[in-house]
Amino acid sequence: AQTVTQSQPEMSVQEAETVTLSCTYDTSENNYYLFWYKQPPSRQMILVIRQEAYKQQNATENRFSVNFQKAAKSFSLKISDSQLGDTAMYFCAFMKRNTGNQFYFGTGTSLTVIP
Amino acid sequence: DAGVIQSPRHEVTEMGQEVTLRCKPISGHNSLFWYRQTMMRGLELLIYFNNNVPIDDSGMPEDRFSAKMPNASFSTLKIQPSEPRDSAVYFCASSTFPVDSPLHFGNGTRLTVT
Protein backbone atom coordinates (compact mmCIF):
# COMPACT_ATOMS: atom_id res chain seq x y z
CA ALA A 1 0.00 0.00 0.00
CA GLN A 2 1.07 3.54 -0.64
CA THR A 3 1.61 5.90 2.26
CA VAL A 4 2.12 9.64 2.22
CA THR A 5 3.71 11.36 5.22
CA GLN A 6 3.69 15.02 6.06
CA SER A 7 5.72 15.43 9.23
CA GLN A 8 4.97 19.10 9.83
CA PRO A 9 1.44 19.54 11.24
CA GLU A 10 1.82 23.32 11.47
CA MET A 11 4.11 25.93 10.01
CA SER A 12 4.23 29.69 9.83
CA VAL A 13 6.06 32.16 7.63
CA GLN A 14 6.37 35.92 7.44
CA GLU A 15 4.72 37.58 4.51
CA ALA A 16 7.07 37.86 1.49
CA GLU A 17 9.38 35.16 2.87
CA THR A 18 9.94 31.64 1.52
CA VAL A 19 8.70 28.46 3.16
CA THR A 20 9.16 24.78 2.34
CA LEU A 21 6.64 22.07 3.21
CA SER A 22 7.88 18.49 3.42
CA CYS A 23 6.33 15.32 2.06
CA THR A 24 7.65 11.79 1.81
CA TYR A 25 5.94 8.77 0.36
CA ASP A 26 6.43 5.07 0.24
CA THR A 27 5.72 3.03 -2.87
CA SER A 28 7.04 0.18 -4.94
CA GLU A 29 5.54 1.70 -8.05
CA ASN A 30 7.67 3.34 -10.69
CA ASN A 31 4.94 5.10 -12.59
CA TYR A 32 2.99 7.68 -10.64
CA TYR A 33 2.07 11.31 -10.09
CA LEU A 34 2.51 13.55 -7.09
CA PHE A 35 0.38 16.56 -6.24
CA TRP A 36 0.06 19.37 -3.76
CA TYR A 37 -3.43 20.54 -2.90
CA LYS A 38 -4.34 23.66 -0.94
CA GLN A 39 -7.38 23.89 1.33
CA PRO A 40 -8.08 27.45 2.50
CA PRO A 41 -10.62 28.22 5.23
CA SER A 42 -13.30 28.21 2.55
CA ARG A 43 -12.81 24.42 2.59
CA GLN A 44 -12.39 23.98 -1.14
CA MET A 45 -9.57 21.68 -2.27
CA ILE A 46 -7.48 23.46 -4.90
CA LEU A 47 -4.77 21.85 -7.00
CA VAL A 48 -1.52 23.77 -6.58
CA ILE A 49 1.01 21.76 -8.58
CA ARG A 50 1.61 18.31 -10.06
CA GLN A 51 4.73 16.28 -10.84
CA GLU A 52 5.06 13.25 -13.09
CA ALA A 53 7.47 10.72 -11.62
CA TYR A 54 9.11 10.04 -14.97
CA LYS A 55 10.12 13.68 -15.33
CA GLN A 56 13.36 14.71 -13.70
CA GLN A 57 12.66 18.41 -14.01
CA ASN A 58 10.95 19.89 -10.98
CA ALA A 59 7.52 21.39 -11.63
CA THR A 60 6.91 25.10 -11.07
CA GLU A 61 3.75 27.19 -11.03
CA ASN A 62 4.44 30.87 -10.47
CA ARG A 63 5.50 31.22 -6.82
CA PHE A 64 5.12 27.49 -6.17
CA SER A 65 7.81 24.95 -6.98
CA VAL A 66 8.67 21.44 -5.91
CA ASN A 67 11.84 19.59 -5.07
CA PHE A 68 11.23 16.05 -6.30
CA GLN A 69 13.79 13.49 -5.17
CA LYS A 70 12.61 10.18 -6.60
CA ALA A 71 15.27 7.99 -5.04
CA ALA A 72 14.63 9.49 -1.63
CA LYS A 73 10.84 9.44 -2.23
CA SER A 74 10.64 13.05 -1.21
CA PHE A 75 8.39 15.74 -2.67
CA SER A 76 8.63 19.12 -0.94
CA LEU A 77 6.73 22.28 -1.86
CA LYS A 78 8.43 25.66 -1.83
CA ILE A 79 6.33 28.80 -1.66
CA SER A 80 8.22 31.96 -2.54
CA ASP A 81 7.16 35.51 -1.68
CA SER A 82 4.47 34.19 0.67
CA GLN A 83 1.17 36.03 0.61
CA LEU A 84 -1.63 36.22 3.16
CA GLY A 85 -3.83 34.28 0.76
CA ASP A 86 -1.44 31.33 1.02
CA THR A 87 -2.72 30.65 4.53
CA ALA A 88 -4.30 27.21 4.25
CA MET A 89 -3.93 23.49 4.83
CA TYR A 90 -1.63 21.89 2.29
CA PHE A 91 -2.00 18.24 1.34
CA CYS A 92 0.51 16.13 -0.48
CA ALA A 93 -1.02 13.38 -2.64
CA PHE A 94 0.19 10.35 -4.55
CA MET A 95 -1.54 8.79 -7.53
CA LYS A 96 -0.71 5.51 -9.20
CA ARG A 97 -1.02 5.67 -12.94
CA ASN A 98 -3.54 3.59 -14.84
CA THR A 99 -5.16 2.11 -11.76
CA GLY A 100 -8.44 3.96 -11.67
CA ASN A 101 -6.74 7.10 -10.49
CA GLN A 102 -6.39 6.02 -6.87
CA PHE A 103 -5.22 8.93 -4.77
CA TYR A 104 -3.50 8.73 -1.39
CA PHE A 105 -3.32 11.85 0.75
CA GLY A 106 -1.04 12.93 3.56
CA THR A 107 -2.43 14.30 6.80
CA GLY A 108 -1.76 17.89 5.82
CA THR A 109 0.33 20.86 6.97
CA SER A 110 -1.40 23.95 8.28
CA LEU A 111 0.44 27.01 6.98
CA THR A 112 -0.10 30.46 8.43
CA VAL A 113 1.32 33.52 6.70
CA ILE A 114 1.99 36.27 9.23
CA PRO A 115 1.60 39.88 8.11
CA ASP B 1 -16.78 24.60 -16.60
CA ALA B 2 -19.02 24.68 -13.52
CA GLY B 3 -16.78 22.41 -11.51
CA VAL B 4 -17.93 19.62 -9.24
CA ILE B 5 -21.19 20.59 -7.58
CA GLN B 6 -22.18 19.24 -4.18
CA SER B 7 -25.34 19.77 -2.20
CA PRO B 8 -26.21 20.64 0.44
CA ARG B 9 -23.30 22.72 1.68
CA HIS B 10 -24.30 22.14 5.28
CA GLU B 11 -26.50 19.47 6.79
CA VAL B 12 -27.56 19.20 10.41
CA THR B 13 -29.58 16.20 11.43
CA GLU B 14 -30.48 14.15 14.45
CA MET B 15 -29.09 10.76 15.21
CA GLY B 16 -31.04 8.02 13.51
CA GLN B 17 -32.16 10.11 10.57
CA GLU B 18 -31.35 9.35 6.96
CA VAL B 19 -28.93 11.70 5.23
CA THR B 20 -28.39 11.98 1.47
CA LEU B 21 -25.51 13.90 0.00
CA ARG B 22 -25.48 14.75 -3.69
CA CYS B 23 -22.80 15.30 -6.29
CA LYS B 24 -22.67 16.37 -9.91
CA PRO B 25 -19.24 15.69 -11.45
CA ILE B 26 -17.60 17.77 -14.14
CA SER B 27 -19.10 17.00 -17.53
CA GLY B 28 -16.94 14.50 -19.38
CA HIS B 29 -15.29 13.11 -16.25
CA ASN B 30 -15.86 9.39 -15.89
CA SER B 31 -14.34 8.78 -12.45
CA LEU B 32 -16.08 9.92 -9.29
CA PHE B 33 -14.81 9.73 -5.73
CA TRP B 34 -16.35 10.24 -2.31
CA TYR B 35 -14.02 11.31 0.50
CA ARG B 36 -14.62 12.00 4.16
CA GLN B 37 -12.48 14.51 6.05
CA THR B 38 -12.13 14.64 9.82
CA MET B 39 -9.51 16.14 12.10
CA MET B 40 -8.62 12.73 13.48
CA ARG B 41 -8.37 10.72 10.27
CA GLY B 42 -7.73 13.32 7.56
CA LEU B 43 -9.01 12.56 4.07
CA GLU B 44 -10.38 9.07 3.70
CA LEU B 45 -11.48 7.58 0.41
CA LEU B 46 -14.90 6.02 0.89
CA ILE B 47 -15.71 4.78 -2.61
CA TYR B 48 -14.97 5.49 -6.22
CA PHE B 49 -16.73 4.85 -9.51
CA ASN B 50 -15.45 4.44 -13.04
CA ASN B 51 -18.06 4.85 -15.77
CA ASN B 52 -20.82 4.74 -13.14
CA VAL B 53 -19.65 1.38 -11.78
CA PRO B 54 -18.38 1.13 -8.19
CA ILE B 55 -14.78 -0.05 -8.36
CA ASP B 56 -13.64 0.04 -4.76
CA ASP B 57 -15.90 0.54 -1.77
CA SER B 58 -13.53 -0.85 0.81
CA GLY B 59 -13.39 2.55 2.49
CA MET B 60 -17.10 2.63 3.26
CA PRO B 61 -17.13 2.41 7.04
CA GLU B 62 -20.12 0.15 7.50
CA ASP B 63 -23.41 -0.97 6.05
CA ARG B 64 -25.07 2.26 7.10
CA PHE B 65 -23.25 3.93 4.21
CA SER B 66 -24.24 3.42 0.61
CA ALA B 67 -23.41 5.20 -2.63
CA LYS B 68 -24.97 5.16 -6.06
CA MET B 69 -24.21 6.60 -9.43
CA PRO B 70 -27.30 6.10 -11.61
CA ASN B 71 -25.82 8.09 -14.50
CA ALA B 72 -22.68 9.95 -15.52
CA SER B 73 -23.85 13.25 -14.10
CA PHE B 74 -25.12 12.35 -10.65
CA SER B 75 -24.09 10.46 -7.54
CA THR B 76 -25.44 10.14 -4.01
CA LEU B 77 -23.95 9.11 -0.71
CA LYS B 78 -26.52 7.97 1.81
CA ILE B 79 -26.16 7.35 5.52
CA GLN B 80 -28.97 5.46 7.21
CA PRO B 81 -29.25 5.65 10.16
CA SER B 82 -26.86 8.49 10.90
CA GLU B 83 -24.76 8.64 14.06
CA PRO B 84 -22.85 11.50 15.75
CA ARG B 85 -19.52 9.93 14.73
CA ASP B 86 -20.50 10.43 11.09
CA SER B 87 -20.07 14.18 11.57
CA ALA B 88 -17.44 15.28 9.05
CA VAL B 89 -16.95 17.09 5.78
CA TYR B 90 -17.80 14.90 2.81
CA PHE B 91 -16.13 15.68 -0.50
CA CYS B 92 -16.99 14.53 -3.95
CA ALA B 93 -14.30 14.66 -6.62
CA SER B 94 -14.09 13.72 -10.27
CA SER B 95 -11.44 13.04 -12.87
CA THR B 96 -10.93 11.21 -16.14
CA PHE B 97 -9.82 7.63 -16.58
CA PRO B 98 -7.66 6.18 -18.05
CA VAL B 99 -6.33 9.59 -18.98
CA ASP B 100 -4.22 10.67 -16.06
CA SER B 101 -5.61 13.75 -14.47
CA PRO B 102 -5.77 15.32 -11.03
CA LEU B 103 -8.83 15.18 -8.87
CA HIS B 104 -11.24 18.09 -9.08
CA PHE B 105 -13.06 18.56 -5.80
CA GLY B 106 -16.44 19.97 -4.94
CA ASN B 107 -16.85 22.39 -2.06
CA GLY B 108 -17.85 19.63 0.31
CA THR B 109 -20.84 19.03 2.56
CA ARG B 110 -20.37 19.65 6.26
CA LEU B 111 -22.49 17.08 8.07
CA THR B 112 -23.36 17.48 11.73
CA VAL B 113 -25.25 14.69 13.45
CA THR B 114 -26.54 15.58 16.91
Coordinates of C-alpha atoms in Angstrom, one line a residue:
Chain A
A1 CA 0.0 0.0 0.0
Q2 CA 1.1 3.5 -0.6
T3 CA 1.6 5.9 2.3
V4 CA 2.1 9.6 2.2
T5 CA 3.7 11.4 5.2
Q6 CA 3.7 15.0 6.1
S7 CA 5.7 15.4 9.2
Q8 CA 5.0 19.1 9.8
P9 CA 1.4 19.5 11.2
E10 CA 1.8 23.3 11.5
M11 CA 4.1 25.9 10.0
S12 CA 4.2 29.7 9.8
V13 CA 6.1 32.2 7.6
Q14 CA 6.4 35.9 7.4
E15 CA 4.7 37.6 4.5
A16 CA 7.1 37.9 1.5
E17 CA 9.4 35.2 2.9
T18 CA 9.9 31.6 1.5
V19 CA 8.7 28.5 3.2
T20 CA 9.2 24.8 2.3
L21 CA 6.6 22.1 3.2
S22 CA 7.9 18.5 3.4
C23 CA 6.3 15.3 2.1
T24 CA 7.6 11.8 1.8
Y25 CA 5.9 8.8 0.4
D26 CA 6.4 5.1 0.2
T27 CA 5.7 3.0 -2.9
S28 CA 7.0 0.2 -4.9
E29 CA 5.5 1.7 -8.0
N30 CA 7.7 3.3 -10.7
N31 CA 4.9 5.1 -12.6
Y32 CA 3.0 7.7 -10.6
Y33 CA 2.1 11.3 -10.1
L34 CA 2.5 13.6 -7.1
F35 CA 0.4 16.6 -6.2
W36 CA 0.1 19.4 -3.8
Y37 CA -3.4 20.5 -2.9
K38 CA -4.3 23.7 -0.9
Q39 CA -7.4 23.9 1.3
P40 CA -8.1 27.4 2.5
P41 CA -10.6 28.2 5.2
S42 CA -13.3 28.2 2.6
R43 CA -12.8 24.4 2.6
Q44 CA -12.4 24.0 -1.1
M45 CA -9.6 21.7 -2.3
I46 CA -7.5 23.5 -4.9
L47 CA -4.8 21.8 -7.0
V48 CA -1.5 23.8 -6.6
I49 CA 1.0 21.8 -8.6
R50 CA 1.6 18.3 -10.1
Q51 CA 4.7 16.3 -10.8
E52 CA 5.1 13.2 -13.1
A53 CA 7.5 10.7 -11.6
Y54 CA 9.1 10.0 -15.0
K55 CA 10.1 13.7 -15.3
Q56 CA 13.4 14.7 -13.7
Q57 CA 12.7 18.4 -14.0
N58 CA 10.9 19.9 -11.0
A59 CA 7.5 21.4 -11.6
T60 CA 6.9 25.1 -11.1
E61 CA 3.7 27.2 -11.0
N62 CA 4.4 30.9 -10.5
R63 CA 5.5 31.2 -6.8
F64 CA 5.1 27.5 -6.2
S65 CA 7.8 25.0 -7.0
V66 CA 8.7 21.4 -5.9
N67 CA 11.8 19.6 -5.1
F68 CA 11.2 16.1 -6.3
Q69 CA 13.8 13.5 -5.2
K70 CA 12.6 10.2 -6.6
A71 CA 15.3 8.0 -5.0
A72 CA 14.6 9.5 -1.6
K73 CA 10.8 9.4 -2.2
S74 CA 10.6 13.0 -1.2
F75 CA 8.4 15.7 -2.7
S76 CA 8.6 19.1 -0.9
L77 CA 6.7 22.3 -1.9
K78 CA 8.4 25.7 -1.8
I79 CA 6.3 28.8 -1.7
S80 CA 8.2 32.0 -2.5
D81 CA 7.2 35.5 -1.7
S82 CA 4.5 34.2 0.7
Q83 CA 1.2 36.0 0.6
L84 CA -1.6 36.2 3.2
G85 CA -3.8 34.3 0.8
D86 CA -1.4 31.3 1.0
T87 CA -2.7 30.7 4.5
A88 CA -4.3 27.2 4.2
M89 CA -3.9 23.5 4.8
Y90 CA -1.6 21.9 2.3
F91 CA -2.0 18.2 1.3
C92 CA 0.5 16.1 -0.5
A93 CA -1.0 13.4 -2.6
F94 CA 0.2 10.4 -4.5
M95 CA -1.5 8.8 -7.5
K96 CA -0.7 5.5 -9.2
R97 CA -1.0 5.7 -12.9
N98 CA -3.5 3.6 -14.8
T99 CA -5.2 2.1 -11.8
G100 CA -8.4 4.0 -11.7
N101 CA -6.7 7.1 -10.5
Q102 CA -6.4 6.0 -6.9
F103 CA -5.2 8.9 -4.8
Y104 CA -3.5 8.7 -1.4
F105 CA -3.3 11.8 0.8
G106 CA -1.0 12.9 3.6
T107 CA -2.4 14.3 6.8
G108 CA -1.8 17.9 5.8
T109 CA 0.3 20.9 7.0
S110 CA -1.4 23.9 8.3
L111 CA 0.4 27.0 7.0
T112 CA -0.1 30.5 8.4
V113 CA 1.3 33.5 6.7
I114 CA 2.0 36.3 9.2
P115 CA 1.6 39.9 8.1
Chain B
D1 CA -16.8 24.6 -16.6
A2 CA -19.0 24.7 -13.5
G3 CA -16.8 22.4 -11.5
V4 CA -17.9 19.6 -9.2
I5 CA -21.2 20.6 -7.6
Q6 CA -22.2 19.2 -4.2
S7 CA -25.3 19.8 -2.2
P8 CA -26.2 20.6 0.4
R9 CA -23.3 22.7 1.7
H10 CA -24.3 22.1 5.3
E11 CA -26.5 19.5 6.8
V12 CA -27.6 19.2 10.4
T13 CA -29.6 16.2 11.4
E14 CA -30.5 14.2 14.5
M15 CA -29.1 10.8 15.2
G16 CA -31.0 8.0 13.5
Q17 CA -32.2 10.1 10.6
E18 CA -31.3 9.3 7.0
V19 CA -28.9 11.7 5.2
T20 CA -28.4 12.0 1.5
L21 CA -25.5 13.9 0.0
R22 CA -25.5 14.7 -3.7
C23 CA -22.8 15.3 -6.3
K24 CA -22.7 16.4 -9.9
P25 CA -19.2 15.7 -11.4
I26 CA -17.6 17.8 -14.1
S27 CA -19.1 17.0 -17.5
G28 CA -16.9 14.5 -19.4
H29 CA -15.3 13.1 -16.3
N30 CA -15.9 9.4 -15.9
S31 CA -14.3 8.8 -12.5
L32 CA -16.1 9.9 -9.3
F33 CA -14.8 9.7 -5.7
W34 CA -16.3 10.2 -2.3
Y35 CA -14.0 11.3 0.5
R36 CA -14.6 12.0 4.2
Q37 CA -12.5 14.5 6.0
T38 CA -12.1 14.6 9.8
M39 CA -9.5 16.1 12.1
M40 CA -8.6 12.7 13.5
R41 CA -8.4 10.7 10.3
G42 CA -7.7 13.3 7.6
L43 CA -9.0 12.6 4.1
E44 CA -10.4 9.1 3.7
L45 CA -11.5 7.6 0.4
L46 CA -14.9 6.0 0.9
I47 CA -15.7 4.8 -2.6
Y48 CA -15.0 5.5 -6.2
F49 CA -16.7 4.8 -9.5
N50 CA -15.5 4.4 -13.0
N51 CA -18.1 4.9 -15.8
N52 CA -20.8 4.7 -13.1
V53 CA -19.7 1.4 -11.8
P54 CA -18.4 1.1 -8.2
I55 CA -14.8 0.0 -8.4
D56 CA -13.6 0.0 -4.8
D57 CA -15.9 0.5 -1.8
S58 CA -13.5 -0.8 0.8
G59 CA -13.4 2.6 2.5
M60 CA -17.1 2.6 3.3
P61 CA -17.1 2.4 7.0
E62 CA -20.1 0.1 7.5
D63 CA -23.4 -1.0 6.1
R64 CA -25.1 2.3 7.1
F65 CA -23.2 3.9 4.2
S66 CA -24.2 3.4 0.6
A67 CA -23.4 5.2 -2.6
K68 CA -25.0 5.2 -6.1
M69 CA -24.2 6.6 -9.4
P70 CA -27.3 6.1 -11.6
N71 CA -25.8 8.1 -14.5
A72 CA -22.7 9.9 -15.5
S73 CA -23.9 13.3 -14.1
F74 CA -25.1 12.4 -10.6
S75 CA -24.1 10.5 -7.5
T76 CA -25.4 10.1 -4.0
L77 CA -24.0 9.1 -0.7
K78 CA -26.5 8.0 1.8
I79 CA -26.2 7.4 5.5
Q80 CA -29.0 5.5 7.2
P81 CA -29.2 5.6 10.2
S82 CA -26.9 8.5 10.9
E83 CA -24.8 8.6 14.1
P84 CA -22.9 11.5 15.7
R85 CA -19.5 9.9 14.7
D86 CA -20.5 10.4 11.1
S87 CA -20.1 14.2 11.6
A88 CA -17.4 15.3 9.1
V89 CA -17.0 17.1 5.8
Y90 CA -17.8 14.9 2.8
F91 CA -16.1 15.7 -0.5
C92 CA -17.0 14.5 -3.9
A93 CA -14.3 14.7 -6.6
S94 CA -14.1 13.7 -10.3
S95 CA -11.4 13.0 -12.9
T96 CA -10.9 11.2 -16.1
F97 CA -9.8 7.6 -16.6
P98 CA -7.7 6.2 -18.1
V99 CA -6.3 9.6 -19.0
D100 CA -4.2 10.7 -16.1
S101 CA -5.6 13.8 -14.5
P102 CA -5.8 15.3 -11.0
L103 CA -8.8 15.2 -8.9
H104 CA -11.2 18.1 -9.1
F105 CA -13.1 18.6 -5.8
G106 CA -16.4 20.0 -4.9
N107 CA -16.8 22.4 -2.1
G108 CA -17.8 19.6 0.3
T109 CA -20.8 19.0 2.6
R110 CA -20.4 19.6 6.3
L111 CA -22.5 17.1 8.1
T112 CA -23.4 17.5 11.7
V113 CA -25.3 14.7 13.5
T114 CA -26.5 15.6 16.9

